[in-house]
PDB file of C-alpha atoms in Angstrom:
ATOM      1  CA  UNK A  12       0.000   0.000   0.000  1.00  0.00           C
ATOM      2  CA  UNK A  13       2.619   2.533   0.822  1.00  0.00           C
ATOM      3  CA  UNK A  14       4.728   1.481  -2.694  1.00  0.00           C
ATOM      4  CA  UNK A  15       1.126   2.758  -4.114  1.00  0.00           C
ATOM      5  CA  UNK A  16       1.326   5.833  -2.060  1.00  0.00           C
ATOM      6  CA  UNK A  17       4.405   6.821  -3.422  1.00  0.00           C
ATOM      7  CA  UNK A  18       3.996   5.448  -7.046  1.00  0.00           C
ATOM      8  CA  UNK A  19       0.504   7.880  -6.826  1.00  0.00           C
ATOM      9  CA  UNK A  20       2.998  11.046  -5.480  1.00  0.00           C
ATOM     10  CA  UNK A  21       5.174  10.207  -8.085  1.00  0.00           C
ATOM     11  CA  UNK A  22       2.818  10.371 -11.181  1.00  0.00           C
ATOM     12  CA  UNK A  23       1.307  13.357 -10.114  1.00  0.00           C
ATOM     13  CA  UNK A  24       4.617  15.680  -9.755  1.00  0.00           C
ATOM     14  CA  UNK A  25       5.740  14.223 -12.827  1.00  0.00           C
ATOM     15  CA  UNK A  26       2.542  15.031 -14.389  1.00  0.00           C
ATOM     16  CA  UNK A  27       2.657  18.442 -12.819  1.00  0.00           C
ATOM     17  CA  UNK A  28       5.938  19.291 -14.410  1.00  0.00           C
ATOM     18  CA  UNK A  29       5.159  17.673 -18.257  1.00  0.00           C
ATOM     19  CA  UNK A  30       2.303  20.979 -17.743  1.00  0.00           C
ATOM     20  CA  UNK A  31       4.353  23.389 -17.463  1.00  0.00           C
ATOM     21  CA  UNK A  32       4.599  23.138 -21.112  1.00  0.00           C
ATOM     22  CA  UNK A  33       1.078  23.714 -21.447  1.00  0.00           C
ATOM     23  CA  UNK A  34       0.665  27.089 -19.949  1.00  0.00           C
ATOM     24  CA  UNK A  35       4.148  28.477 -20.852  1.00  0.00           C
ATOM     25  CA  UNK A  36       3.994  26.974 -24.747  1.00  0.00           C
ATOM     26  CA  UNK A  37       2.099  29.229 -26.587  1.00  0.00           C
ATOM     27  CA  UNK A  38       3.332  32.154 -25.306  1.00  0.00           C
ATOM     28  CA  UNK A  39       6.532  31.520 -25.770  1.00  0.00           C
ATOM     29  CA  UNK A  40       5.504  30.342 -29.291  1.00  0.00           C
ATOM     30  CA  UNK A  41       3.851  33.724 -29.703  1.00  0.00           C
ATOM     31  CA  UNK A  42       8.038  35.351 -28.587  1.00  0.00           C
ATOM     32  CA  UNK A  43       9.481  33.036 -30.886  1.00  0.00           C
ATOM     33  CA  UNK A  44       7.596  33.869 -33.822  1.00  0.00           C
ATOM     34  CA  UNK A  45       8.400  37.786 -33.141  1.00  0.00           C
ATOM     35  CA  UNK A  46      11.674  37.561 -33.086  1.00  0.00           C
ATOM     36  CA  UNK A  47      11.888  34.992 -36.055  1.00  0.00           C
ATOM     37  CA  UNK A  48       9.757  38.030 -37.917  1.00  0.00           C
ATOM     38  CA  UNK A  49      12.109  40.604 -36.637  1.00  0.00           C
ATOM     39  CA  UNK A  50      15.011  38.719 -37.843  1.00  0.00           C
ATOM     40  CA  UNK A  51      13.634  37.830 -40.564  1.00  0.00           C
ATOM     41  CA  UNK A  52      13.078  41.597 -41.848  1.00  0.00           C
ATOM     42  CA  UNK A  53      16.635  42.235 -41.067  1.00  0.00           C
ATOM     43  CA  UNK A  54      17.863  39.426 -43.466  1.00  0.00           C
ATOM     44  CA  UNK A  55      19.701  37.459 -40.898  1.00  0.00           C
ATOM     45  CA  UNK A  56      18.186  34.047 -42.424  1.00  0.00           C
ATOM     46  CA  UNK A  57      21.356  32.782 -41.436  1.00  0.00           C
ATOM     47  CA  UNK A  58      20.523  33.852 -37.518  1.00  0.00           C
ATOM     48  CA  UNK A  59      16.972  32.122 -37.795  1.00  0.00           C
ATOM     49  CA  UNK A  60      19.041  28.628 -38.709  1.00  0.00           C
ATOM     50  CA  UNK A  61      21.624  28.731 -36.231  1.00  0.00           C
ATOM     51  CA  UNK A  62      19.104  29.760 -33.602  1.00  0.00           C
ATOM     52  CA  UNK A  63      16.458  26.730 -34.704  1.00  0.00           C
ATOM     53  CA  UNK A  64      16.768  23.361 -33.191  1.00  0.00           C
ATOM     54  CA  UNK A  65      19.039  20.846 -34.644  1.00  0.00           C
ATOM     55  CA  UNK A  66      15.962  18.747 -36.303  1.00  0.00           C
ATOM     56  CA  UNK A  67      15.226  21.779 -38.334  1.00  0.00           C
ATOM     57  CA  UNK A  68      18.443  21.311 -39.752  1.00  0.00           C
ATOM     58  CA  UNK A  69      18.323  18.346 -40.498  1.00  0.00           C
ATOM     59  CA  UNK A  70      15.486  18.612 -42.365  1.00  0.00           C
ATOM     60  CA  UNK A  71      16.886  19.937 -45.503  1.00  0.00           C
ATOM     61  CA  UNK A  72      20.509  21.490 -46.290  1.00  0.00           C
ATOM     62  CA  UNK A  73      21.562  24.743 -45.399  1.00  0.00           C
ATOM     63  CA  UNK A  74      21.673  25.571 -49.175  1.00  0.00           C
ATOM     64  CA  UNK A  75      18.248  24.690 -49.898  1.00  0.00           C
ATOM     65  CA  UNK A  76      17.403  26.751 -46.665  1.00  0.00           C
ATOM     66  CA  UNK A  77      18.972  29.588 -47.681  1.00  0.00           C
ATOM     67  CA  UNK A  78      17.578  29.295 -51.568  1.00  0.00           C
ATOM     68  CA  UNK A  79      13.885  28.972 -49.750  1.00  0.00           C
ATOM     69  CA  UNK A  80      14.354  31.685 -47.449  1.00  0.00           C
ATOM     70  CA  UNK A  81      15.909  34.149 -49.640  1.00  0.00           C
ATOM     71  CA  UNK A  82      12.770  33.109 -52.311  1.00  0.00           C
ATOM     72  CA  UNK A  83      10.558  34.299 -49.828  1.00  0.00           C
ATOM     73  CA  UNK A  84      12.189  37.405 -48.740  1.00  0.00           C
ATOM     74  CA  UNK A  85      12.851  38.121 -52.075  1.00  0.00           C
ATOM     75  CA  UNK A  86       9.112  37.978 -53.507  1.00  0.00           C
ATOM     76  CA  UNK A  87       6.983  38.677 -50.888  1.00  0.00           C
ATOM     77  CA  UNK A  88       8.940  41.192 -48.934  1.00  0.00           C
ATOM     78  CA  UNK A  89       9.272  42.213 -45.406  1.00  0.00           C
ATOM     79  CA  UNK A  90       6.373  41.127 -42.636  1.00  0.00           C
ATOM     80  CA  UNK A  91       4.195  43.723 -42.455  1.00  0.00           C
ATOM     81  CA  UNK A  92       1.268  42.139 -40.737  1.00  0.00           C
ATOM     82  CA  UNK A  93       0.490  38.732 -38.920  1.00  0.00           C
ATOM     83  CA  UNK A  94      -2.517  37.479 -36.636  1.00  0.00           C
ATOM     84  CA  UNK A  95      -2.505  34.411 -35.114  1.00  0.00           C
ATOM     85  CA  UNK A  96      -5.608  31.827 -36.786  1.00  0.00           C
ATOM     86  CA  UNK A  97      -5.074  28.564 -34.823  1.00  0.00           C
ATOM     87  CA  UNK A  98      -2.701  26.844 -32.241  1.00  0.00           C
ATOM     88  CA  UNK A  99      -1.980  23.435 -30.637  1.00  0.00           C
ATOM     89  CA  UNK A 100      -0.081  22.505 -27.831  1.00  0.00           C
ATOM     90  CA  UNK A 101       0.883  18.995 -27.453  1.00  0.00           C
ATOM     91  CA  UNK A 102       3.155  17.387 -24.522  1.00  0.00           C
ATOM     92  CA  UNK A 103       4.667  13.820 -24.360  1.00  0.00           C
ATOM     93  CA  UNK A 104       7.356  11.997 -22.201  1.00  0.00           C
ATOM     94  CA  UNK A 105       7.624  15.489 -21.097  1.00  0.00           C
ATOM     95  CA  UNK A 106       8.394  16.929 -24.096  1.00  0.00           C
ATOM     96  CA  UNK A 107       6.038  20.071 -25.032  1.00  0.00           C
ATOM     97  CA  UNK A 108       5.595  20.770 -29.106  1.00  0.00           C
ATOM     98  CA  UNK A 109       3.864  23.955 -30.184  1.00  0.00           C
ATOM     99  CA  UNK A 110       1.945  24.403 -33.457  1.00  0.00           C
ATOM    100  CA  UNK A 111       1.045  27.631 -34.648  1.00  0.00           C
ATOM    101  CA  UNK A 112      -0.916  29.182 -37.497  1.00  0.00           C
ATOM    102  CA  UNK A 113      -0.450  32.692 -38.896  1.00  0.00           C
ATOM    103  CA  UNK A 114      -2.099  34.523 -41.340  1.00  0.00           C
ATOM    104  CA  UNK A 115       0.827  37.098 -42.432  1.00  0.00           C
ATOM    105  CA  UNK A 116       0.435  40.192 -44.478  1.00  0.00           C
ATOM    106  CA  UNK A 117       4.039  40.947 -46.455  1.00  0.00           C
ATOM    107  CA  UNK A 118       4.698  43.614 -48.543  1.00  0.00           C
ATOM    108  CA  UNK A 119       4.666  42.022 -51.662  1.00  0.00           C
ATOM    109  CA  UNK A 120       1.872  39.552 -50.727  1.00  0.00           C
ATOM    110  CA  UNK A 121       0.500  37.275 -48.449  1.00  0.00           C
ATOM    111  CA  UNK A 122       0.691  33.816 -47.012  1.00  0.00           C
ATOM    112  CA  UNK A 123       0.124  31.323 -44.374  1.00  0.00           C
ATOM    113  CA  UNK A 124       2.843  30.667 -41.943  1.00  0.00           C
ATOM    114  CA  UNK A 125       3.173  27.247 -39.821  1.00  0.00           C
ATOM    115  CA  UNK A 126       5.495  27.052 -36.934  1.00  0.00           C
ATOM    116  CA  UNK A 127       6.009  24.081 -34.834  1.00  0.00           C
ATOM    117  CA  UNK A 128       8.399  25.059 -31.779  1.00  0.00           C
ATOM    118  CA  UNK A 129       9.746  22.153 -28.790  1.00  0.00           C
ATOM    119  CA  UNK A 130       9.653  23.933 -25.434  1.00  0.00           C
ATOM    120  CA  UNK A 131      12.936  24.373 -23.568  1.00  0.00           C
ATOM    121  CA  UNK A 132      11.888  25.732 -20.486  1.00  0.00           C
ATOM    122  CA  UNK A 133      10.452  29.186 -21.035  1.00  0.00           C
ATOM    123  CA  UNK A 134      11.875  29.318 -24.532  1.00  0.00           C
ATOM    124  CA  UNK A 135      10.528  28.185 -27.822  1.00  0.00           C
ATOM    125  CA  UNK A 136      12.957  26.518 -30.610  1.00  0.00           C
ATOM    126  CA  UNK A 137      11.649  26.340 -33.990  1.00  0.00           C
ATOM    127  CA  UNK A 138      11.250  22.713 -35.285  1.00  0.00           C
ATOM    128  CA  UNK A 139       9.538  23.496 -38.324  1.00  0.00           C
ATOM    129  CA  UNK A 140       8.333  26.699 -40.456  1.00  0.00           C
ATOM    130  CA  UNK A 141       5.960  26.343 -43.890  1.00  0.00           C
ATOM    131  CA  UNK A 142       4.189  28.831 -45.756  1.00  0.00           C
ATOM    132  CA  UNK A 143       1.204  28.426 -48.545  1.00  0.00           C
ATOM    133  CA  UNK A 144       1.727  31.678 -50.304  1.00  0.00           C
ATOM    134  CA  UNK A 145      -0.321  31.589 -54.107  1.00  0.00           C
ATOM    135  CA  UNK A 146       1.917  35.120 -54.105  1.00  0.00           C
ATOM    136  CA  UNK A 147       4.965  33.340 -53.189  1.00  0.00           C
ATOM    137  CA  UNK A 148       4.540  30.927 -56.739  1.00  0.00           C
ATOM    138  CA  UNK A 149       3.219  33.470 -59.252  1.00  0.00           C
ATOM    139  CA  UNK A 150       5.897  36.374 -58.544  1.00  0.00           C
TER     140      UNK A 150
END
């Protein structure tokens, strides 16, 4: 009975602390994508790749990063605009993942952003980005 006891403790402090991620994700999701706007209007696409997760990296090569992200800034422009349209927070083994919509307003366009950010704590590091962008493929 007391092994229950303390199994019971246990599961509920570690259950507790997988939370955490719940209330602190999608704010710092909401940071994250900020400053990934703000550096992305400054042209540091090379900042936004060191700074994102090493999964993100992995995901295609740093030239093909660069070639996407400099297509982007290129034809749509700086962010002007962006409102959030949908969100998701999602923890397991107590590991918190973040998925957020955006509807984003450039200068040369307009597009729909996906981010999908792992929670470190306070902080937010990008896993994933995507944008549907009809402007994006006809300029």
């Amino acid at each position: 009975m007391k092994i229950l006891k303390i199994a019971l403790v246990v599961f509920f402090v570690a259950a507790l602390v997988g939370c955490g991620g719940f209330t602190k994700g999608k704010p710092a999701a909401e940071k994250a994508i900020a400053q990934f706007h703000e550096t992305y209007n400054q042209g540091k696409l090379d900042d936004i790749w060191k700074a994102a997760d090493p999964k993100f990296r992995t995901a295609a090569t740093k030239q093909k990063y660069d070639e996407f992200m400099g297509a982007v800034l290129r034809k749509l422009g700086k962010m002007t605009s962006t409102s959030n349209t949908g969100w998701n927070v999602k923890s397991f083994n107590l590991k918190t993942t973040v998925f957020m919509t955006q509807k984003t307003v450039f200068e040369n366009g307009q597009g729909t952003e996906s981010f999908t950010f792992a929670i470190d704590g306070t902080n937010a590091v990008l896993l994933g980005y995507h944008i549907q962008s009809m402007d994006l493929i006809i300029k």
